[in-house]
Amino acid sequence: MKKTWWKILAIVLLVYVHIGGLLFAVPRLRIHETIRSLYFHVPMWFGMTFMFLISVVYAIRYLVTSSKEDDIRSVEFANVGTAFGVLGMLTGMVWAHYAWGLFWHGDPKQVGAAIALLVYLAYFVLRSSFQNQEQRARLSAVYNIFAFASMIPLIFIIPRLYSSMHPGDDGNPAFNAYDLDGRMRLVFYPAVIGWFFMGLWISSLRIRYRALNEKISETEL
Amino acid sequence: MGVFELIRKDFLLELRRKSVIAGLGLYLFSLVFICYLTFNLRVNTINAMTWSALFWLVILFSVVNSVAKSFIGERKGVLIYYYTVASPQQIILSKIIYNSALCLLISVSGYILFSIFIVNPVQDHLVFFSALVLGSLGLSTSLSIISGIASKGNNSNVLMAVLSFPVVVSILLMTIRVTKNAVDGIERAASTDEILNLLAINCIAAALGYILFPYIWRS
């Protein structure tokens, strides 16, 4: 991961996504120009899910190896994932303001996502309530696995049981409606890949920063 | 020591300290009575949705109060004693089974109190009781494990509330929906999806708890 090509790729893709997402033509449907939100809102949730997935993998690895590095990786990926989630929530609320007329509509998808974010905020509260580092790492790794297991149904399963106005439900237009429209895919896929690499980059910087901090405090001792 | 002996020990302790059971009963009774008074039910009626939400909130509060103490508040010496006589899997299994029994007791007595003081609008009893059993199992399973995590922290009571709420919410949403269907007497096919979901959530919670509890317990 020390190579630079994927960082450059992330920057190039995201510049392209922002220009293309705002300027390229989009199909005229019921939600009009707000469909451009697809390029900015949906990649956030993809990014969040990927980051949480990596975080839970490191949490499981921590339980097996008990190495401090795995714990730091796990918490930093969870941090970046939560940031993606908050951004996804905010972009969704801006979209809802124009499409539904309200920032907070109480749609099942909004509620499910809000609860899922609360689960991860609880994870950070849990971490801050331990003094012993080994204990904190172990118990928060356990809770991380629980959080991931409850995040999946809260975002992907339970909202689908309710009727929702969110695109993709009940015949509202969403990505699948454009299976024949390649234009949107040309921006959407680069956006997902670009944000994924950007998330990796941010978390790898934070992980290195944390590791350096640990080293400094060790040498000072 | 086997699982059954641990459960037997929990029941014996509970029966000997009658004050705990009595306190829990009184707590449940006061909650129901407060609902009765605040909704002014002598003159008003409540609809199916409100009844099911109210019912499950009362159950949730009583259960959180009783299950939370399964690991929080245990003296350190007792925990060390458990550590020497039983494996972590046996301990979590016995706690889950014991708490489920307690939880079922609470929800059945809550149902009786509700039908005395408020109303008993349930039309489809089979669906209602399956929601009751699955909901109690789910709540006690997830809360037992969360209480195991929270008991290790500094301010366990706050931690218990913060950690359990999001995990419990999905169980509550499902049970409230099934209960509402049972109250309305809608055909059973309408509730099967939720009941299967509840079953799946219970299985996931129990399996995760069984696998992960040794890591919580070790310290």
Coordinates of C-alpha atoms in Angstrom, one line a residue:
Chain A
M1 CA 0.0 0.0 0.0
K2 CA 3.0 2.3 0.0
K3 CA 2.8 2.8 -3.7
T4 CA 1.5 6.1 -5.1
W5 CA -0.4 5.0 -8.2
W6 CA -3.7 4.4 -6.4
K7 CA -3.5 7.8 -4.7
I8 CA -3.1 9.5 -8.0
L9 CA -5.9 7.4 -9.4
A10 CA -8.2 8.4 -6.5
I11 CA -7.5 12.1 -7.2
V12 CA -8.0 11.8 -11.0
L13 CA -11.2 9.8 -10.6
L14 CA -12.7 12.2 -8.1
V15 CA -11.8 15.3 -10.1
Y16 CA -13.4 13.6 -13.1
V17 CA -16.5 12.6 -11.0
H18 CA -17.0 16.1 -9.8
I19 CA -16.8 17.7 -13.2
G20 CA -18.7 14.9 -15.0
G21 CA -21.2 14.6 -12.2
L22 CA -22.2 18.2 -12.4
L23 CA -21.9 18.8 -16.2
F24 CA -22.7 15.6 -18.1
A25 CA -26.3 15.0 -19.4
V26 CA -28.6 12.9 -17.2
P27 CA -31.9 11.3 -18.2
R28 CA -35.0 13.3 -17.5
L29 CA -37.2 11.4 -15.0
R30 CA -39.5 12.2 -12.1
I31 CA -36.7 13.4 -9.9
H32 CA -35.1 15.6 -12.6
E33 CA -31.6 17.0 -12.0
T34 CA -31.5 15.8 -8.4
I35 CA -30.6 12.5 -9.8
R36 CA -27.0 13.8 -9.9
S37 CA -27.1 13.0 -6.2
L38 CA -26.5 9.4 -7.2
Y39 CA -22.9 10.4 -8.0
F40 CA -22.2 11.9 -4.6
H41 CA -24.6 10.3 -2.1
V42 CA -24.6 6.6 -3.0
P43 CA -20.7 6.2 -3.2
M44 CA -20.7 7.4 0.4
W45 CA -22.7 4.4 1.5
F46 CA -20.5 2.1 -0.6
G47 CA -17.5 3.6 1.0
M48 CA -18.9 3.3 4.5
T49 CA -19.8 -0.4 4.0
F50 CA -16.3 -1.2 2.6
M51 CA -14.6 0.7 5.5
F52 CA -16.7 -1.1 8.1
L53 CA -16.0 -4.4 6.4
I54 CA -12.3 -3.8 6.6
S55 CA -12.7 -2.6 10.2
V56 CA -14.5 -5.8 11.2
V57 CA -11.9 -8.0 9.5
Y58 CA -9.2 -6.3 11.5
A59 CA -11.3 -6.7 14.7
I60 CA -11.5 -10.4 14.1
R61 CA -7.8 -10.5 13.3
Y62 CA -7.2 -8.7 16.6
L63 CA -9.0 -11.4 18.5
V64 CA -6.8 -14.0 16.9
T65 CA -3.5 -12.2 17.0
S66 CA -3.9 -9.7 19.9
S67 CA -1.5 -7.3 18.1
K68 CA -1.8 -3.6 18.8
E69 CA -1.5 -2.7 15.1
D70 CA -4.7 -4.6 14.2
D71 CA -6.6 -2.7 16.9
I72 CA -5.4 0.7 15.5
R73 CA -6.3 -0.4 12.0
S74 CA -9.7 -1.5 13.1
V75 CA -10.6 1.7 14.9
E76 CA -9.2 4.0 12.2
F77 CA -11.2 2.2 9.4
A78 CA -14.3 2.5 11.7
N79 CA -13.5 6.2 12.1
V80 CA -13.4 6.8 8.3
G81 CA -16.4 4.6 7.8
T82 CA -18.4 6.7 10.2
A83 CA -17.3 9.9 8.5
F84 CA -18.5 8.4 5.2
G85 CA -21.8 7.5 6.8
V86 CA -22.3 11.0 8.2
L87 CA -21.5 12.5 4.8
G88 CA -23.9 10.0 3.2
M89 CA -26.6 11.1 5.6
L90 CA -25.9 14.8 5.0
T91 CA -25.9 14.5 1.2
G92 CA -29.1 12.4 1.4
M93 CA -30.7 15.1 3.6
V94 CA -29.8 17.8 1.0
W95 CA -31.3 15.6 -1.7
A96 CA -34.4 15.0 0.4
H97 CA -34.8 18.7 0.9
Y98 CA -35.2 19.2 -2.8
A99 CA -37.0 15.9 -3.7
W100 CA -39.3 15.4 -0.7
G101 CA -39.4 19.0 0.6
L102 CA -38.0 18.1 4.0
F103 CA -34.5 17.5 5.3
W104 CA -35.7 14.8 7.7
H105 CA -38.6 12.8 6.3
G106 CA -38.5 9.8 8.6
D107 CA -38.2 7.5 5.7
P108 CA -37.3 3.9 6.8
K109 CA -34.0 4.2 5.0
Q110 CA -33.1 7.4 6.8
V111 CA -34.1 5.9 10.2
G112 CA -32.2 2.6 9.5
A113 CA -29.1 4.5 8.5
A114 CA -29.3 6.8 11.6
I115 CA -29.6 3.8 13.9
A116 CA -26.6 2.1 12.2
L117 CA -24.5 5.3 12.8
L118 CA -25.6 5.3 16.4
V119 CA -24.3 1.8 16.8
Y120 CA -20.9 2.9 15.6
L121 CA -21.0 6.0 17.8
A122 CA -21.7 3.7 20.7
Y123 CA -18.5 1.8 19.6
F124 CA -16.5 5.0 20.2
V125 CA -18.1 5.6 23.5
L126 CA -17.3 2.1 24.5
R127 CA -13.6 2.6 23.6
S128 CA -13.4 5.8 25.6
S129 CA -14.6 4.1 28.8
F130 CA -11.7 1.8 29.3
Q131 CA -8.3 2.7 30.7
N132 CA -6.6 -0.6 30.2
Q133 CA -5.5 -0.7 26.6
E134 CA -5.5 -4.4 26.2
Q135 CA -9.0 -4.7 27.6
R136 CA -10.3 -1.8 25.5
A137 CA -8.9 -3.3 22.3
R138 CA -10.4 -6.8 23.1
L139 CA -13.9 -5.6 24.1
S140 CA -14.2 -3.1 21.4
A141 CA -13.2 -5.7 18.8
V142 CA -16.0 -7.9 20.1
Y143 CA -18.5 -5.0 20.0
N144 CA -17.2 -4.1 16.5
I145 CA -18.3 -7.5 15.3
F146 CA -21.8 -7.0 16.9
A147 CA -22.0 -3.5 15.3
F148 CA -21.2 -4.9 11.8
A149 CA -23.8 -7.7 12.3
S150 CA -26.5 -5.2 13.2
M151 CA -25.4 -2.6 10.6
I152 CA -26.1 -5.0 7.7
P153 CA -29.8 -5.6 8.6
L154 CA -30.4 -2.0 9.6
I155 CA -29.3 -0.6 6.3
F156 CA -29.9 -3.4 3.8
I157 CA -32.7 -5.6 5.1
I158 CA -35.2 -3.9 7.5
P159 CA -35.8 -0.8 5.4
R160 CA -36.8 -3.1 2.5
L161 CA -39.7 -4.5 4.6
Y162 CA -41.3 -1.1 4.8
S163 CA -42.7 0.9 2.0
S164 CA -40.3 3.7 1.3
M165 CA -40.1 6.8 -1.0
H166 CA -36.3 6.3 -1.4
P167 CA -35.3 5.7 -5.0
G168 CA -35.1 2.0 -5.7
D169 CA -38.3 1.2 -3.8
D170 CA -41.9 1.0 -4.9
G171 CA -41.1 1.8 -8.5
N172 CA -39.3 5.1 -7.7
P173 CA -36.5 5.6 -10.2
A174 CA -33.1 4.4 -9.1
F175 CA -29.9 3.1 -10.7
N176 CA -31.6 -0.1 -12.0
A177 CA -33.9 1.9 -14.1
Y178 CA -30.9 3.0 -16.2
D179 CA -29.7 -0.5 -17.2
L180 CA -29.8 0.7 -20.7
D181 CA -28.4 4.1 -19.9
G182 CA -24.6 3.8 -19.9
R183 CA -24.0 7.5 -19.4
M184 CA -24.7 7.4 -15.6
R185 CA -22.5 4.3 -15.1
L186 CA -19.6 6.1 -16.7
V187 CA -19.6 8.5 -13.7
F188 CA -21.1 6.3 -11.0
Y189 CA -18.5 3.5 -11.0
P190 CA -15.5 5.8 -11.1
A191 CA -17.1 7.7 -8.1
V192 CA -17.4 4.4 -6.1
I193 CA -13.8 3.4 -6.9
G194 CA -12.4 6.9 -6.3
W195 CA -14.1 7.3 -2.9
F196 CA -13.0 3.8 -1.9
F197 CA -9.3 4.6 -2.6
M198 CA -9.7 8.0 -0.9
G199 CA -11.1 6.2 2.2
L200 CA -8.1 3.8 2.2
W201 CA -5.7 6.8 1.8
I202 CA -7.2 8.7 4.7
S203 CA -7.2 5.7 7.0
S204 CA -3.7 4.7 6.1
L205 CA -2.5 8.2 6.9
R206 CA -4.3 8.1 10.2
I207 CA -3.0 4.6 11.0
R208 CA 0.6 5.8 10.3
Y209 CA 0.1 8.9 12.4
R210 CA -1.2 6.8 15.3
A211 CA 1.7 4.4 15.0
L212 CA 4.2 7.3 15.0
N213 CA 2.5 8.7 18.1
E214 CA 2.8 5.4 19.9
K215 CA 6.5 5.2 18.9
I216 CA 7.1 8.7 20.3
S217 CA 5.4 8.0 23.6
E218 CA 7.4 4.7 23.9
T219 CA 10.7 6.5 23.4
E220 CA 9.8 9.2 25.8
L221 CA 9.2 6.6 28.4
Chain B
M1 CA -20.1 -27.4 36.7
G2 CA -22.6 -27.9 33.9
V3 CA -25.0 -25.5 32.3
F4 CA -28.0 -26.9 34.2
E5 CA -26.3 -26.5 37.6
L6 CA -25.5 -22.8 36.8
I7 CA -29.1 -22.2 35.8
R8 CA -30.3 -24.0 38.9
K9 CA -28.0 -21.8 41.0
D10 CA -29.4 -18.6 39.4
F11 CA -32.9 -19.6 40.1
L12 CA -32.2 -20.6 43.7
L13 CA -30.4 -17.3 44.3
E14 CA -33.4 -15.4 42.8
L15 CA -35.9 -17.3 44.9
R16 CA -34.0 -16.8 48.1
R17 CA -33.7 -13.1 47.6
K18 CA -37.4 -12.6 47.2
S19 CA -36.9 -8.8 47.3
V20 CA -35.5 -8.8 43.8
I21 CA -38.5 -10.5 42.2
A22 CA -40.9 -8.5 44.3
G23 CA -39.2 -5.3 43.3
L24 CA -39.3 -6.2 39.6
G25 CA -43.0 -7.1 39.9
L26 CA -43.7 -3.7 41.5
Y27 CA -41.7 -1.9 38.9
L28 CA -43.7 -3.6 36.1
F29 CA -46.9 -2.8 37.9
S30 CA -46.1 0.9 38.4
L31 CA -45.1 1.2 34.7
V32 CA -48.4 -0.2 33.6
F33 CA -50.3 1.9 36.1
I34 CA -48.5 5.0 34.9
C35 CA -49.5 4.2 31.3
Y36 CA -53.1 3.7 32.5
L37 CA -53.1 7.0 34.3
T38 CA -51.3 9.2 31.7
F39 CA -53.3 7.9 28.8
N40 CA -56.5 8.5 30.8
L41 CA -57.8 5.2 29.7
R42 CA -61.1 5.3 31.7
V43 CA -62.4 7.7 29.1
N44 CA -60.1 7.2 26.1
T45 CA -59.2 4.2 24.0
I46 CA -55.9 3.5 22.3
N47 CA -55.4 2.1 18.8
A48 CA -53.5 -1.1 17.9
M49 CA -50.2 0.6 17.1
T50 CA -50.1 2.5 20.4
W51 CA -51.0 -0.5 22.4
S52 CA -48.2 -2.7 20.9
A53 CA -45.6 0.1 21.2
L54 CA -46.6 0.8 24.8
F55 CA -46.6 -2.9 25.7
W56 CA -43.1 -3.5 24.3
L57 CA -41.7 -0.3 25.9
V58 CA -42.9 -1.5 29.3
I59 CA -41.4 -4.9 28.7
L60 CA -38.1 -3.4 27.5
F61 CA -37.7 -1.2 30.5
S62 CA -38.4 -4.0 33.0
V63 CA -36.1 -6.4 31.1
V64 CA -33.3 -3.9 30.9
N65 CA -33.5 -3.5 34.6
S66 CA -33.5 -7.2 35.4
V67 CA -31.1 -8.5 32.8
A68 CA -28.6 -5.6 33.2
K69 CA -27.6 -7.0 36.6
S70 CA -26.6 -10.4 35.2
F71 CA -23.0 -9.3 35.0
I72 CA -23.1 -5.7 36.3
G73 CA -23.0 -5.6 40.0
E74 CA -21.7 -9.1 40.5
R75 CA -18.9 -9.1 43.1
K76 CA -15.4 -9.7 41.9
G77 CA -14.9 -12.7 44.0
V78 CA -18.0 -14.4 42.5
L79 CA -16.8 -13.7 39.0
I80 CA -13.4 -15.3 39.8
Y81 CA -15.3 -18.3 41.4
Y82 CA -17.3 -18.8 38.1
Y83 CA -14.0 -18.5 36.2
T84 CA -12.6 -21.4 38.1
V85 CA -15.6 -23.7 37.9
A86 CA -17.1 -23.3 34.5
S87 CA -16.2 -22.6 30.9
P88 CA -17.2 -19.2 29.4
Q89 CA -19.6 -21.0 26.9
Q90 CA -21.4 -22.7 29.8
I91 CA -21.7 -19.4 31.6
I92 CA -23.1 -17.4 28.7
L93 CA -25.5 -20.3 27.8
S94 CA -26.8 -20.5 31.4
K95 CA -27.2 -16.7 31.6
I96 CA -29.1 -16.6 28.3
I97 CA -31.4 -19.4 29.3
Y98 CA -32.0 -18.0 32.7
N99 CA -32.6 -14.5 31.4
S100 CA -34.9 -15.8 28.7
A101 CA -37.0 -17.5 31.4
L102 CA -37.1 -14.4 33.5
C103 CA -37.9 -12.3 30.4
L104 CA -40.8 -14.6 29.4
L105 CA -42.2 -14.4 33.0
I106 CA -42.0 -10.6 32.8
S107 CA -43.7 -10.3 29.4
V108 CA -46.5 -12.8 30.3
S109 CA -47.2 -10.9 33.6
G110 CA -47.0 -7.7 31.7
Y111 CA -49.6 -9.0 29.3
I112 CA -51.8 -10.0 32.1
L113 CA -51.4 -6.5 33.8
F114 CA -52.1 -4.9 30.4
S115 CA -55.3 -6.8 29.9
I116 CA -56.5 -6.0 33.4
F117 CA -55.7 -2.3 33.4
I118 CA -55.7 -1.2 29.8
V119 CA -57.4 -3.6 27.3
N120 CA -56.7 -6.9 25.8
P121 CA -57.2 -6.2 22.1
V122 CA -55.2 -9.3 20.9
Q123 CA -57.2 -11.3 18.4
D124 CA -54.6 -13.7 17.1
H125 CA -53.1 -15.3 20.2
L126 CA -50.8 -17.8 18.4
V127 CA -49.0 -15.0 16.5
F128 CA -48.9 -12.8 19.6
F129 CA -47.4 -15.4 21.7
S130 CA -44.8 -16.4 19.1
A131 CA -43.8 -12.7 19.0
L132 CA -43.7 -12.7 22.8
V133 CA -41.4 -15.8 23.0
L134 CA -39.1 -14.7 20.1
G135 CA -38.9 -11.1 21.4
S136 CA -38.1 -12.2 24.9
L137 CA -35.4 -14.6 23.6
G138 CA -33.9 -12.0 21.4
L139 CA -33.9 -9.2 24.1
S140 CA -32.4 -11.5 26.8
T141 CA -29.8 -12.9 24.5
S142 CA -28.5 -9.6 23.2
L143 CA -28.8 -7.8 26.6
S144 CA -26.9 -10.6 28.4
I145 CA -24.0 -10.3 26.1
I146 CA -24.1 -6.4 26.1
S147 CA -24.2 -6.6 29.9
G148 CA -21.1 -8.7 29.8
I149 CA -19.3 -6.1 27.8
A150 CA -20.6 -3.1 29.8
S151 CA -19.7 -4.6 33.1
K152 CA -16.0 -4.3 32.3
G153 CA -16.3 -0.5 31.6
N154 CA -16.0 2.4 34.0
N155 CA -19.6 3.6 34.1
S156 CA -21.4 0.4 33.3
N157 CA -25.0 1.7 33.6
V158 CA -24.6 4.4 31.1
L159 CA -22.6 2.1 28.9
M160 CA -25.4 -0.5 29.1
A161 CA -28.0 2.0 27.8
V162 CA -25.8 3.3 25.0
L163 CA -24.6 -0.1 23.8
S164 CA -27.9 -1.9 24.0
F165 CA -30.3 0.6 22.4
P166 CA -29.1 0.2 18.8
V167 CA -28.9 -3.6 19.1
V168 CA -32.3 -3.9 20.6
V169 CA -34.1 -1.5 18.2
S170 CA -34.3 -3.9 15.3
I171 CA -35.8 -6.6 17.6
L172 CA -38.3 -4.1 19.0
L173 CA -39.3 -2.9 15.5
M174 CA -40.0 -6.5 14.4
T175 CA -41.9 -7.5 17.5
I176 CA -44.0 -4.3 17.5
R177 CA -45.0 -5.0 13.9
V178 CA -46.0 -8.6 14.6
T179 CA -47.9 -7.5 17.8
K180 CA -49.8 -4.9 15.8
N181 CA -50.7 -7.5 13.2
A182 CA -51.8 -9.9 16.0
V183 CA -53.9 -7.1 17.6
D184 CA -55.5 -6.3 14.3
G185 CA -56.1 -10.0 13.6
I186 CA -54.6 -9.7 10.1
E187 CA -54.1 -13.1 8.3
R188 CA -51.0 -15.0 9.5
A189 CA -49.2 -14.8 6.2
A190 CA -48.7 -11.1 6.8
S191 CA -46.5 -11.7 9.9
T192 CA -44.4 -14.7 8.7
D193 CA -41.7 -12.4 7.3
E194 CA -41.2 -10.6 10.5
I195 CA -41.3 -13.8 12.6
L196 CA -38.6 -15.3 10.4
N197 CA -36.6 -12.2 10.7
L198 CA -36.8 -12.3 14.4
L199 CA -35.8 -15.9 14.4
A200 CA -32.8 -15.0 12.2
I201 CA -31.8 -12.1 14.5
N202 CA -32.0 -14.4 17.5
C203 CA -29.8 -17.0 15.9
I204 CA -27.2 -14.5 14.8
A205 CA -27.1 -12.9 18.3
A206 CA -26.9 -16.2 20.1
A207 CA -24.2 -17.6 17.7
L208 CA -22.1 -14.4 18.0
G209 CA -22.5 -14.4 21.7
Y210 CA -21.5 -18.0 22.0
I211 CA -18.4 -17.5 19.9
L212 CA -17.3 -14.1 21.2
F213 CA -18.1 -14.5 24.9
P214 CA -14.8 -16.2 25.8
Y215 CA -13.0 -12.9 24.7
I216 CA -15.3 -10.8 26.9
W217 CA -14.9 -13.1 29.8
R218 CA -11.1 -13.4 29.8
S219 CA -9.7 -10.7 32.1

